[in-house]
Amino acid sequence: MEQFLDGTFNLFGDGQAVLIFALGLIGGMLFGAIPGVNMLTLGAVLLPFTITMQPEHAVMLFSVIYCAGVFGGAITAILFNIPGAPENAPTCFDGYPMTMQGRSGKAIGAAVSCSAIGGVASAVLMMSATGLIASWAVRAFGPQEVFALIFFGLAVSASIGAENLWKGWLSVFAGLIIATVGTDPVGGIPRFNEGSFFGLEFSSYYLSAGIHFIPMILGFFAVSEVLTQAMHISKGTRERPKAGLDFPTIAEFLSVRWTMLRSIVIGFFAGILPGIGATLAAFLGYSQAHRWSKKRANFGKGELEGVVASETANNAATGAAMIPLLALGLPGGALTAMIMGIFQIHGMEPGPLIFVNSGDLVWITFAAMFWANLFIILLGWLQTKTVVQILRVPFRWLAPGILLLAVIGAYALRNLFIDVWVMFLAGIVGYLLRRSGYSAAGVVLGLILGKLGESAFSKSMQLMDYNFFGFFERPISALLITLGIAAIIVSIINEIRGADVQKALMD
Amino acid sequence: MPSTAGAALPERSRDLRAFAGPVVEWAIWIAVLAWVFWQTQRFDREIAQYAFGAAGWPRALCIAAALGATGQLIYRIAEIRRGRAAVPEAAGPEIAAPESAAPEGQKPGLWQRAKHLPIFIFPLIYLYLVPSVGFYVATPFFILGLLLILEVRTLRALLGVTCVVYGLVLLLFTRFFYVALPVGRIESFYDINNAIIGIARYGM
């Protein structure tokens, strides 16, 4: 507690630190909320300038951008069905239908509050148990456990957004297959860089870099949404969403307290694991909320609990992601890798000794993340009152801007025009997927987890001497694999018996 | 008897139509997966330290997906046989809201379908042209064309939206963030693009 207060005084007692904190907060929220750019864009732009900053200010800036950026992506997910980042994708499922029903204020209000609650809880857990959790996670989580967790995550989240279980799984498999384009993770052998179709040979050097998930997300969500709305405009069937400014009531928040708590736990533990983090956390949080909710039938049609689940979980992952970075020097994602870069720029090495050698840096970072999550409520409230007004602008005026942002976002990622083509083709495919009951979110989930899953699987196989039952010889992987298999069996039984509520409603 | 046979015929054709959808969907999946599986031969090489090689994982996924597609076919055929209602087209969580506005029971004609084609084709033309003529030259025409496709007809809105969107893109991405966007391969367009970048960045 004393160290936290010291960190807080160091943060707010220094004018320069306050300015950097405010810039990080506003910048992260803005970049998270603009489709086509995200917190990584801001991080990449700012990284060179950190050379001249004090290391604690630089690390604090990126930590604040991380917290604010994960929340910012929820705004466009709710207003336009365009997630600002992969971790906001499940927010679209209920956030956008709420906007269509004129309840955008409630959806954004829930996203703001739950992001803050998830983030604060995560920051508190991070402050109290970084060393302990990091050493446990690293000892307990080898490739087998990572693969088992991904398997479990896919097993419980596969049917999200799909018409039925089979279409959900087929969507995930499509994503997993797309993720194999590029090079194989063990031998570096090029895969699907060339091929033939009815005797026509094709090859592309650019495919060796693989299909990145950012253009796919922009295509599936942003481009396909523009195409869908354009079709509605063309048919004269488009309904203009109403701008709602009401915040959720206390009673509404109390009614989803268990969902929030569950999502905090899910988000925190998913966040600790390198490379998995906030995206799987959000999908798991949403799928578990759907599984346990009394209002399952309303999920996907504008249920506040859906927004609460995914936004709490993805922000709960932010604090957790700092644990392996600070305690062990293992960055879990792109932004934490940038923070690692800052440490290297300043000649520092994160690891267990950082708490001894650079206590000030650690605690100013922890304090900044805690306060950033609290400030999200204030700024988010202001944002709710202002950003929602965008809905008053006719969609046909916004569409060119949305498409251009998507084009720039896809291109700027790797300066490859093939990414823009991938994005547009994904947009057309996404449009068709929406009509045929397949899940764009499932494809994206498969794509994001595919490479990581294959890498963990190949390492596991090598370690276990190709014995598949080796997964059951380690308690955590055995538990996760068993739960995953049980989830699949229960889903299949439910599907066959027609017990799934969504299906029952359709029937 | 003839009346019974007459009634059975449309029923049979309705049954055939009901079965055709799932079978065609299954056939498409199997064809695509078979093609992907076949393409894996091109990189089916052994890796010294990994017994499954480079093609093992994609092949396993293809087989699993084929099983999934077959499971879906069996499930849907069983569903039709049980006489349950046909599965509606759009009912997943993410699709419920945007698609629900479409009027039921109206099949668009060929002309109406053709009218929707520019929505899909126009962005592809833009993508084809950008590497040659450059982002900065092609973009204002893209914005204008898209607005026309979206049935914006007033001159004020057409020019206003084009100027505002193009201006914001230049300001944000070219002036502030120095994002390197394609400047074109054709010499004259290359010069124009660079001139626009110069104006956006330095106001000259």
XYZ file of C-alpha atoms in Angstrom:
711
model
C 0.000 0.000 0.000
C 2.817 2.331 0.966
C 4.581 1.635 -2.313
C 1.362 2.274 -4.226
C 0.907 5.633 -2.460
C 4.533 6.508 -3.235
C 3.905 5.640 -6.873
C 0.759 7.791 -6.885
C 2.628 10.767 -5.359
C 5.455 10.337 -7.855
C 2.902 10.306 -10.651
C 0.757 13.262 -9.626
C 3.525 15.253 -7.949
C 5.414 15.659 -11.188
C 3.874 17.977 -13.817
C 5.610 16.231 -16.688
C 4.385 12.820 -15.514
C 0.808 14.129 -15.250
C 1.005 15.537 -18.787
C 2.344 12.245 -20.173
C -0.336 10.344 -18.228
C -3.097 12.559 -19.673
C -1.715 12.308 -23.217
C -1.470 8.539 -22.962
C -5.008 8.277 -21.646
C -6.615 10.510 -24.275
C -4.399 9.204 -27.089
C -5.071 5.570 -26.203
C -8.825 6.138 -26.087
C -8.853 8.060 -29.372
C -6.638 5.609 -31.227
C -8.584 2.702 -29.840
C -11.814 4.288 -31.022
C -10.747 5.111 -34.603
C -11.271 2.114 -36.883
C -8.190 1.340 -38.926
C -5.704 2.608 -36.385
C -5.238 1.322 -32.850
C -3.103 1.646 -29.765
C -0.271 -0.165 -31.566
C -0.203 2.580 -34.215
C 0.134 5.170 -31.481
C 2.746 3.054 -29.715
C 4.784 2.683 -32.906
C 4.613 6.442 -33.552
C 5.668 7.295 -29.992
C 8.345 4.642 -29.492
C 11.243 6.656 -30.985
C 10.398 9.613 -28.725
C 10.802 7.510 -25.594
C 14.590 7.661 -25.996
C 14.568 11.187 -24.604
C 12.069 10.422 -21.820
C 12.814 9.184 -18.332
C 12.350 5.388 -18.352
C 9.563 5.456 -15.711
C 7.668 8.045 -17.760
C 8.071 6.038 -20.973
C 6.940 2.735 -19.418
C 4.074 4.514 -17.652
C 2.969 6.146 -20.933
C 2.761 2.828 -22.754
C 0.975 1.137 -19.845
C -1.663 3.890 -19.833
C -2.043 3.665 -23.634
C -2.561 -0.077 -23.208
C -5.384 0.330 -20.647
C -7.107 3.162 -22.532
C -6.657 1.586 -25.969
C -8.327 -1.691 -24.988
C -11.357 0.281 -23.801
C -11.381 2.708 -26.772
C -11.992 -0.082 -29.279
C -15.355 -0.777 -27.657
C -16.807 2.541 -28.858
C -16.682 1.732 -32.581
C -17.670 -1.870 -31.865
C -20.851 -0.613 -30.212
C -21.658 2.264 -32.569
C -20.702 0.802 -35.959
C -20.149 -2.944 -35.422
C -16.442 -2.301 -36.064
C -14.168 -3.472 -33.232
C -11.221 -1.142 -32.697
C -9.081 -4.154 -31.754
C -9.490 -7.956 -31.827
C -10.302 -8.004 -28.104
C -13.383 -5.853 -28.739
C -14.885 -8.241 -31.315
C -17.298 -9.963 -28.864
C -18.518 -6.510 -27.776
C -20.082 -6.135 -31.242
C -22.438 -9.078 -30.694
C -24.638 -7.236 -28.222
C -23.267 -3.691 -28.335
C -24.295 -3.050 -31.938
C -27.824 -4.481 -31.587
C -28.202 -2.190 -28.544
C -27.242 0.774 -30.746
C -29.810 -0.303 -33.326
C -32.396 -0.310 -30.533
C -31.432 3.238 -29.488
C -29.571 2.027 -26.370
C -26.066 3.026 -27.453
C -25.609 5.144 -24.319
C -26.333 2.184 -22.079
C -23.974 -0.047 -24.072
C -21.128 2.479 -23.985
C -21.882 3.260 -20.345
C -21.607 -0.440 -19.506
C -18.400 -0.738 -21.555
C -16.894 2.300 -19.792
C -17.785 1.166 -16.298
C -16.905 -2.483 -16.795
C -13.622 -1.685 -18.519
C -12.764 0.454 -15.514
C -13.876 -2.177 -12.987
C -12.051 -4.979 -14.845
C -8.950 -2.835 -15.216
C -8.892 -1.675 -11.586
C -9.412 -5.209 -10.264
C -6.655 -6.439 -12.524
C -4.335 -3.624 -11.394
C -4.986 -4.457 -7.728
C -4.279 -8.153 -8.339
C -1.185 -7.219 -10.313
C 0.126 -5.027 -7.490
C -0.495 -7.591 -4.806
C 0.807 -10.730 -6.441
C 3.028 -10.063 -9.448
C 6.021 -12.063 -8.293
C 3.989 -14.967 -6.957
C 1.695 -15.313 -9.967
C 4.468 -14.911 -12.500
C 6.624 -17.659 -11.036
C 3.609 -19.981 -10.704
C 2.421 -19.296 -14.259
C 5.819 -19.950 -15.752
C 6.376 -23.153 -13.820
C 2.865 -24.468 -14.418
C 2.351 -23.344 -18.015
C 4.431 -25.141 -20.579
C 3.501 -25.676 -24.265
C 1.070 -28.472 -23.269
C -0.917 -26.118 -21.039
C -0.892 -23.344 -23.647
C -2.207 -25.751 -26.289
C -4.778 -27.124 -23.821
C -5.947 -23.603 -22.980
C -6.313 -22.711 -26.660
C -8.213 -25.955 -27.254
C -10.474 -25.196 -24.303
C -10.967 -21.595 -25.472
C -11.946 -22.729 -28.960
C -14.183 -25.497 -27.582
C -16.268 -23.117 -25.501
C -16.219 -20.157 -27.891
C -16.600 -21.914 -31.244
C -20.319 -21.378 -31.691
C -20.265 -17.661 -30.804
C -21.964 -15.679 -33.533
C -22.899 -18.741 -35.596
C -26.304 -20.114 -36.480
C -25.475 -23.531 -35.001
C -22.608 -25.466 -33.477
C -21.486 -27.004 -36.791
C -21.274 -23.653 -38.537
C -19.397 -22.257 -35.554
C -16.813 -25.038 -35.710
C -16.517 -24.799 -39.491
C -15.874 -21.056 -39.127
C -13.148 -21.732 -36.564
C -11.585 -24.404 -38.806
C -11.607 -21.961 -41.722
C -9.688 -19.485 -39.515
C -7.256 -22.186 -38.366
C -6.590 -23.224 -41.983
C -6.046 -19.596 -43.091
C -3.549 -19.266 -40.215
C -1.402 -22.002 -41.790
C -0.622 -19.748 -44.789
C 2.949 -18.452 -44.509
C 5.656 -20.645 -43.042
C 5.462 -23.594 -40.683
C 6.519 -22.789 -37.102
C 9.057 -25.617 -36.712
C 11.068 -25.869 -39.934
C 10.215 -22.506 -41.523
C 9.020 -24.272 -44.706
C 6.824 -22.002 -46.902
C 3.183 -23.123 -46.937
C 0.495 -22.132 -49.469
C 2.824 -19.488 -50.952
C 2.175 -21.102 -54.317
C -0.480 -23.344 -55.757
C -2.572 -24.218 -58.744
C -6.234 -23.881 -59.566
C -7.611 -25.709 -62.619
C -4.117 -25.819 -64.090
C -3.470 -22.132 -63.382
C -0.279 -21.779 -61.363
C -0.002 -18.929 -58.868
C 2.565 -17.832 -56.328
C 3.175 -14.818 -54.152
C 6.287 -13.906 -52.271
C 4.175 -11.782 -49.906
C 2.191 -14.791 -48.709
C 5.306 -16.065 -46.943
C 4.558 -13.468 -44.245
C 1.189 -15.149 -43.683
C -2.290 -13.671 -43.532
C -2.376 -11.129 -40.732
C -5.480 -11.031 -38.561
C -5.826 -7.221 -38.532
C -6.854 -6.943 -42.250
C -9.161 -9.909 -41.712
C -10.838 -8.222 -38.743
C -11.168 -4.941 -40.648
C -12.649 -6.858 -43.575
C -15.025 -9.065 -41.614
C -16.333 -6.266 -39.453
C -15.724 -2.832 -41.058
C -15.955 -3.637 -44.792
C -18.750 -6.187 -44.471
C -20.717 -3.749 -42.288
C -20.375 -1.031 -44.951
C -21.446 -3.545 -47.625
C -24.426 -4.682 -45.534
C -25.559 -1.123 -44.844
C -24.995 -0.159 -48.505
C -27.266 -3.016 -49.539
C -29.919 -1.859 -47.086
C -29.630 1.695 -48.437
C -29.921 0.367 -51.974
C -33.026 -1.675 -51.041
C -34.451 1.189 -49.003
C -34.602 -0.978 -45.872
C -31.958 0.673 -43.712
C -33.103 1.727 -40.262
C -31.174 4.620 -38.824
C -29.986 3.882 -35.278
C -31.124 6.310 -32.625
C -28.558 8.067 -30.457
C -29.261 7.049 -26.843
C -27.509 8.890 -24.030
C -28.795 6.999 -20.982
C -26.245 5.370 -18.714
C -27.024 1.938 -17.210
C -28.721 2.183 -13.808
C -27.238 0.889 -10.540
C -29.848 -1.896 -10.547
C -28.725 -2.960 -14.006
C -25.119 -3.098 -12.833
C -26.045 -5.084 -9.744
C -27.905 -7.596 -11.884
C -24.700 -8.414 -13.785
C -22.297 -8.471 -10.808
C -21.550 -12.199 -11.108
C -20.852 -11.852 -14.817
C -18.419 -9.064 -13.999
C -16.699 -11.121 -11.324
C -16.452 -14.164 -13.592
C -15.025 -12.051 -16.401
C -12.431 -10.501 -14.074
C -11.151 -13.953 -13.109
C -11.201 -15.221 -16.718
C -9.585 -12.048 -18.056
C -6.880 -11.989 -15.424
C -5.756 -15.581 -15.932
C -5.949 -15.402 -19.724
C -3.985 -12.147 -19.583
C -1.051 -13.681 -17.731
C -0.340 -16.134 -20.527
C 2.000 -14.744 -23.180
C 0.427 -14.304 -26.607
C -3.106 -15.228 -25.572
C -4.186 -12.286 -23.493
C -7.122 -10.005 -23.971
C -8.638 -11.500 -27.151
C -9.190 -14.991 -25.804
C -10.195 -13.405 -22.484
C -12.976 -11.433 -24.176
C -14.273 -14.451 -26.127
C -14.114 -16.700 -23.047
C -15.788 -14.047 -20.891
C -18.599 -13.668 -23.423
C -19.106 -17.397 -23.972
C -19.189 -18.102 -20.232
C -21.653 -15.248 -19.659
C -23.843 -16.760 -22.387
C -23.528 -20.196 -20.813
C -24.486 -19.162 -17.288
C -26.902 -16.317 -17.948
C -30.600 -16.510 -17.130
C -31.209 -14.369 -20.208
C -29.344 -16.560 -22.704
C -32.058 -16.069 -25.270
C -31.323 -12.330 -25.430
C -27.617 -12.784 -26.183
C -26.757 -11.466 -29.614
C -29.887 -9.347 -29.686
C -28.789 -6.488 -27.460
C -28.157 -7.954 -23.997
C -26.262 -5.648 -21.647
C -24.648 -8.663 -19.972
C -22.871 -9.536 -23.233
C -21.176 -6.126 -23.370
C -20.337 -6.334 -19.664
C -18.758 -9.792 -20.022
C -16.419 -9.046 -22.907
C -15.390 -5.543 -21.813
C -14.677 -6.574 -18.220
C -12.624 -9.565 -19.376
C -10.503 -7.731 -21.945
C -9.574 -4.944 -19.543
C -8.926 -7.425 -16.733
C -6.280 -8.896 -19.027
C -4.321 -5.613 -19.259
C -2.904 -5.643 -15.738
C -2.260 -9.352 -15.938
C -0.274 -8.930 -19.173
C 2.216 -6.742 -17.276
C 2.988 -9.550 -14.820
C 5.115 -11.820 -17.061
C 6.672 -8.717 -18.626
C 7.818 -7.081 -15.413
C 8.533 -10.170 -13.371
C 10.070 -12.380 -16.050
C 10.801 -10.205 -19.070
C 8.282 -12.103 -21.234
C 6.140 -9.774 -23.376
C 2.730 -11.277 -24.075
C 1.678 -9.107 -27.009
C 2.730 -6.360 -29.397
C 2.316 -3.451 -26.989
C 4.049 -5.217 -24.110
C 6.835 -6.045 -26.583
C 7.161 -2.303 -27.214
C 7.468 -1.759 -23.445
C 10.201 -4.397 -23.460
C 11.843 -2.325 -26.202
C 11.730 0.745 -23.943
C 13.530 -1.193 -21.216
C 16.210 -2.181 -23.712
C 16.520 1.378 -25.091
C 17.265 2.547 -21.553
C 19.673 -0.295 -20.827
C 17.372 -2.002 -18.295
C 16.372 -5.602 -18.030
C 12.936 -6.583 -16.736
C 12.888 -9.635 -14.488
C 12.608 -10.530 -10.796
C 15.296 -7.990 -9.876
C 13.396 -5.077 -11.363
C 11.384 -4.763 -8.141
C 14.655 -4.263 -6.253
C 16.612 -2.206 -8.785
C 13.813 -0.055 -10.220
C 11.093 -0.009 -7.574
C 10.082 3.563 -8.481
C 9.513 2.621 -12.111
C 7.412 -0.417 -11.218
C 5.210 1.406 -8.726
C 4.664 4.516 -10.819
C 3.583 2.141 -13.623
C 1.245 0.223 -11.323
C -0.221 3.436 -9.940
C -0.655 4.886 -13.439
C -2.509 1.784 -14.618
C -4.756 1.878 -11.565
C -5.592 5.569 -12.024
C -5.896 5.275 -15.795
C -8.625 2.689 -15.327
C -10.449 4.981 -12.910
C -10.118 7.974 -15.236
C -11.610 5.864 -18.022
C -14.957 6.276 -16.233
C -14.771 10.074 -16.369
C -13.431 10.310 -19.905
C -15.687 7.500 -21.057
C -18.712 9.337 -19.670
C -17.704 12.461 -21.596
C -17.075 10.328 -24.658
C -20.521 8.739 -24.323
C -22.138 12.161 -24.416
C -20.121 13.283 -27.443
C -19.200 10.297 -29.612
C -22.767 8.999 -29.706
C -23.650 12.163 -31.637
C -21.799 10.633 -34.621
C -24.887 8.472 -35.070
C -26.762 11.620 -36.140
C -24.516 11.829 -39.243
C -26.063 9.850 -42.129
C -24.284 6.527 -42.625
C -23.830 7.181 -46.347
C -21.610 10.144 -45.407
C -19.616 8.091 -42.918
C -19.123 5.032 -45.154
C -16.280 6.448 -47.332
C -14.396 7.529 -44.212
C -14.825 4.114 -42.577
C -13.607 2.325 -45.712
C -10.615 4.656 -46.099
C -9.617 4.202 -42.465
C -9.824 0.460 -42.988
C -7.677 0.711 -46.159
C -5.042 2.811 -44.384
C -5.124 0.594 -41.286
C -4.621 -2.551 -43.340
C -1.882 -1.049 -45.518
C 0.046 0.723 -42.757
C 0.348 -2.519 -40.787
C 3.156 -3.939 -42.958
C 3.180 -1.583 -45.953
C 1.846 -4.441 -48.068
C -0.963 -3.798 -50.525
C -1.826 -7.493 -50.426
C -3.161 -6.834 -46.917
C -5.677 -4.366 -48.396
C -6.789 -6.984 -50.924
C -7.098 -9.526 -48.120
C -9.206 -7.013 -46.188
C -11.644 -6.370 -49.051
C -11.950 -10.047 -49.929
C -12.540 -10.788 -46.242
C -15.208 -8.069 -46.331
C -17.055 -9.760 -49.195
C -16.651 -13.174 -47.554
C -17.811 -11.661 -44.253
C -20.895 -10.265 -45.963
C -21.716 -13.738 -47.324
C -20.948 -15.347 -43.944
C -23.488 -13.072 -42.253
C -26.142 -14.199 -44.705
C -25.350 -17.898 -44.387
C -25.137 -18.171 -40.598
C -21.374 -18.729 -40.334
C -19.440 -16.724 -37.784
C -16.915 -14.063 -38.811
C -15.817 -13.919 -35.174
C -15.124 -17.669 -35.275
C -12.888 -17.270 -38.336
C -11.005 -14.442 -36.623
C -10.625 -16.437 -33.401
C -9.242 -19.392 -35.361
C -6.883 -17.119 -37.254
C -5.546 -15.421 -34.122
C -5.075 -18.614 -32.129
C -4.091 -20.842 -35.056
C -0.378 -20.027 -35.251
C 0.033 -20.004 -31.494
C -1.898 -23.268 -31.222
C 0.174 -25.027 -33.867
C 3.408 -23.803 -32.325
C 2.338 -25.001 -28.846
C 1.138 -28.324 -30.304
C 4.378 -29.027 -32.159
C 6.472 -28.195 -29.081
C 4.193 -30.372 -26.923
C 4.500 -33.296 -29.332
C 8.286 -33.036 -29.341
C 8.401 -32.822 -25.537
C 5.946 -35.711 -25.073
C 7.631 -37.906 -27.682
C 4.458 -37.854 -29.825
C 2.343 -39.405 -27.096
C -1.087 -37.735 -27.291
C -1.956 -38.987 -23.807
C 0.923 -36.910 -22.469
C -1.551 -34.039 -22.248
C -3.278 -35.973 -19.462
C -0.086 -36.466 -17.493
C 0.064 -32.787 -16.450
C -2.784 -31.693 -14.167
C -3.619 -28.302 -15.738
C -3.496 -29.492 -19.337
C -5.472 -32.632 -18.365
C -8.135 -30.475 -16.719
C -8.361 -28.034 -19.647
C -8.449 -30.773 -22.304
C -11.090 -32.700 -20.327
C -13.193 -29.557 -19.884
C -12.807 -28.750 -23.581
C -13.890 -32.249 -24.643
C -16.801 -32.101 -22.170
C -17.844 -28.715 -23.588
C -17.816 -30.140 -27.126
C -19.832 -33.226 -26.117
C -22.401 -31.164 -24.198
C -22.729 -28.719 -27.123
C -23.264 -31.598 -29.585
C -25.870 -33.213 -27.322
C -27.624 -29.854 -26.894
C -27.541 -29.293 -30.633
C -28.976 -32.738 -31.397
C -31.661 -32.406 -28.742
C -32.385 -28.873 -29.867
C -31.929 -27.747 -26.277
C -29.928 -24.696 -27.199
C -32.049 -21.709 -26.393
C -31.093 -19.779 -29.509
C -32.032 -22.759 -31.621
C -35.232 -23.357 -29.699
C -36.221 -19.768 -30.335
C -35.550 -20.128 -34.047
C -37.637 -23.290 -34.172
C -54.861 -42.214 -57.961
C -53.783 -39.599 -60.480
C -54.642 -36.849 -58.013
C -52.460 -38.481 -55.330
C -49.568 -38.772 -57.781
C -50.086 -35.140 -58.791
C -49.920 -34.025 -55.174
C -46.860 -36.183 -54.508
C -44.869 -34.555 -57.301
C -44.693 -31.004 -55.893
C -44.097 -32.513 -52.446
C -41.178 -34.508 -53.812
C -39.757 -31.468 -55.557
C -40.130 -29.497 -52.305
C -38.277 -32.291 -50.465
C -35.554 -32.286 -53.093
C -35.199 -28.515 -52.752
C -34.990 -28.833 -48.964
C -32.223 -31.448 -49.235
C -30.385 -29.679 -52.053
C -29.241 -26.723 -49.908
C -27.378 -28.727 -47.247
C -25.943 -31.118 -49.855
C -24.644 -28.264 -52.028
C -23.163 -26.558 -48.961
C -21.470 -29.820 -47.946
C -20.160 -30.357 -51.487
C -18.657 -26.847 -51.547
C -16.912 -27.449 -48.215
C -15.565 -30.826 -49.318
C -14.375 -29.441 -52.673
C -12.559 -26.530 -51.008
C -11.042 -28.753 -48.310
C -9.990 -31.367 -50.890
C -8.299 -28.630 -52.906
C -6.500 -27.305 -49.814
C -5.456 -30.859 -48.867
C -4.169 -31.444 -52.387
C -2.148 -28.221 -52.281
C -0.370 -29.427 -49.133
C 1.605 -31.826 -51.353
C 3.675 -28.859 -52.457
C 5.212 -28.478 -49.013
C 4.953 -32.043 -47.770
C 8.547 -32.133 -46.625
C 10.084 -33.843 -43.615
C 11.442 -31.737 -40.803
C 14.342 -33.313 -38.964
C 13.126 -32.549 -35.455
C 9.372 -32.822 -36.082
C 7.748 -36.064 -37.211
C 4.502 -34.559 -38.547
C 6.329 -32.345 -41.039
C 5.082 -29.062 -42.491
C 1.905 -30.544 -43.961
C 0.702 -32.482 -40.899
C -1.173 -29.691 -39.142
C -3.017 -28.271 -42.195
C -3.995 -31.808 -43.264
C -5.339 -32.623 -39.805
C -7.379 -29.399 -39.910
C -8.765 -30.286 -43.358
C -9.859 -33.712 -42.115
C -11.420 -32.233 -38.973
C -13.245 -29.587 -41.040
C -14.492 -32.263 -43.466
C -15.860 -34.208 -40.470
C -17.522 -31.012 -39.241
C -19.094 -30.384 -42.663
C -20.341 -33.962 -42.776
C -21.700 -33.642 -39.236
C -23.574 -30.541 -40.319
C -24.994 -32.345 -43.366
C -26.200 -35.311 -41.288
C -27.669 -32.993 -38.662
C -29.552 -30.889 -41.200
C -30.842 -33.886 -43.139
C -32.043 -35.438 -39.874
C -33.681 -32.124 -39.036
C -35.500 -31.989 -42.376
C -36.545 -35.641 -42.041
C -37.951 -34.943 -38.605
C -40.035 -32.295 -40.316
C -38.673 -29.456 -38.295
C -38.830 -25.971 -39.684
C -36.063 -25.089 -42.092
C -33.298 -23.091 -40.514
C -33.752 -19.414 -41.235
C -31.047 -17.638 -43.202
C -29.904 -15.085 -40.709
C -30.167 -15.777 -37.047
C -26.740 -15.734 -35.425
C -26.125 -13.166 -32.735
C -24.033 -10.834 -34.863
C -26.290 -11.068 -37.876
C -29.626 -10.620 -36.221
C -29.612 -6.866 -36.052
C -28.443 -5.686 -39.462
C -30.258 -8.324 -41.466
C -33.525 -8.164 -39.601
C -34.550 -5.020 -41.422
C -34.812 -6.821 -44.758
C -38.377 -7.442 -45.910
C -39.387 -11.087 -45.915
C -40.691 -12.998 -48.865
C -39.463 -10.634 -51.569
C -37.001 -12.177 -54.008
C -35.053 -9.466 -55.811
C -35.101 -9.637 -59.588
C -32.074 -9.820 -61.881
C -32.073 -6.045 -62.493
C -32.243 -5.331 -58.777
C -29.377 -7.741 -58.123
C -27.330 -6.109 -60.894
C -27.941 -2.733 -59.257
C -26.109 -3.979 -56.156
C -23.025 -5.106 -58.073
C -21.234 -1.708 -58.044
C -21.182 -1.818 -54.227
C -18.912 -4.855 -54.470
C -17.038 -4.080 -57.686
C -16.228 -0.395 -57.194
C -13.905 -0.875 -54.183
C -12.090 -3.637 -56.092
C -11.508 -1.287 -59.048
C -10.116 1.263 -56.588
C -7.773 -1.354 -55.125
C -6.622 -2.329 -58.600
C -5.859 1.296 -59.524
C -4.197 2.528 -56.318
C -0.774 0.853 -56.824
C -0.596 2.404 -60.325
C -2.080 5.883 -59.885
C -1.360 6.289 -56.191
C -3.533 6.642 -53.102
C -3.672 10.434 -53.161
C -4.977 10.706 -56.736
C -7.397 7.784 -56.618
C -8.949 8.514 -53.220
C -11.072 11.631 -53.975
C -12.634 9.787 -56.935
C -13.226 6.780 -54.722
C -15.031 8.867 -52.108
C -17.130 10.584 -54.773
C -17.975 7.315 -56.519
C -18.906 5.619 -53.269
C -21.198 8.484 -52.306
C -22.941 8.211 -55.677
C -23.352 4.449 -55.220
C -24.824 5.140 -51.780
C -27.371 7.375 -53.510
C -26.068 10.730 -52.295
C -27.294 13.092 -54.979
C -26.949 16.667 -53.747
C -23.894 18.500 -55.055
C -23.256 20.110 -51.678
C -23.114 16.772 -49.888
C -21.013 15.164 -52.620
C -18.378 17.894 -52.607
C -18.584 18.590 -48.877
C -18.141 14.988 -47.749
C -15.373 14.375 -50.316
C -13.437 17.440 -49.189
C -13.903 16.789 -45.459
C -12.990 13.070 -45.598
C -10.037 13.593 -47.959
C -8.841 16.590 -45.938
C -9.017 14.673 -42.658
C -7.127 11.726 -44.130
C -4.381 14.042 -45.399
C -4.207 15.932 -42.135
C -4.215 12.933 -39.834
C -2.202 10.343 -41.699
C 0.042 12.389 -43.979
C 0.739 15.509 -41.962
C 0.687 14.198 -38.395
C 1.544 10.495 -38.568
C 3.692 10.403 -41.707
C 1.991 7.182 -42.839
C 3.629 6.057 -46.103
C 0.790 5.357 -48.551
C 1.229 4.209 -52.188
C 2.305 7.029 -54.519
C 1.812 5.191 -57.814
C 4.006 3.518 -60.398
C 3.090 5.700 -63.382
C 5.507 8.627 -63.533
C 3.069 11.511 -63.923
C 0.806 10.178 -61.162
C 3.874 9.604 -58.989
C 4.699 13.311 -59.311
C 1.137 14.407 -58.553
C 0.982 12.162 -55.469
C 4.255 13.540 -54.162
C 3.070 17.082 -54.802
C -0.069 16.394 -52.739
C 2.070 14.925 -49.940
C 4.287 18.016 -50.066
C 1.285 20.321 -49.780
C -0.218 18.288 -46.944
C 3.013 18.161 -44.962
C 4.646 21.472 -45.623
C 1.865 23.556 -47.147
C 3.749 24.247 -50.361
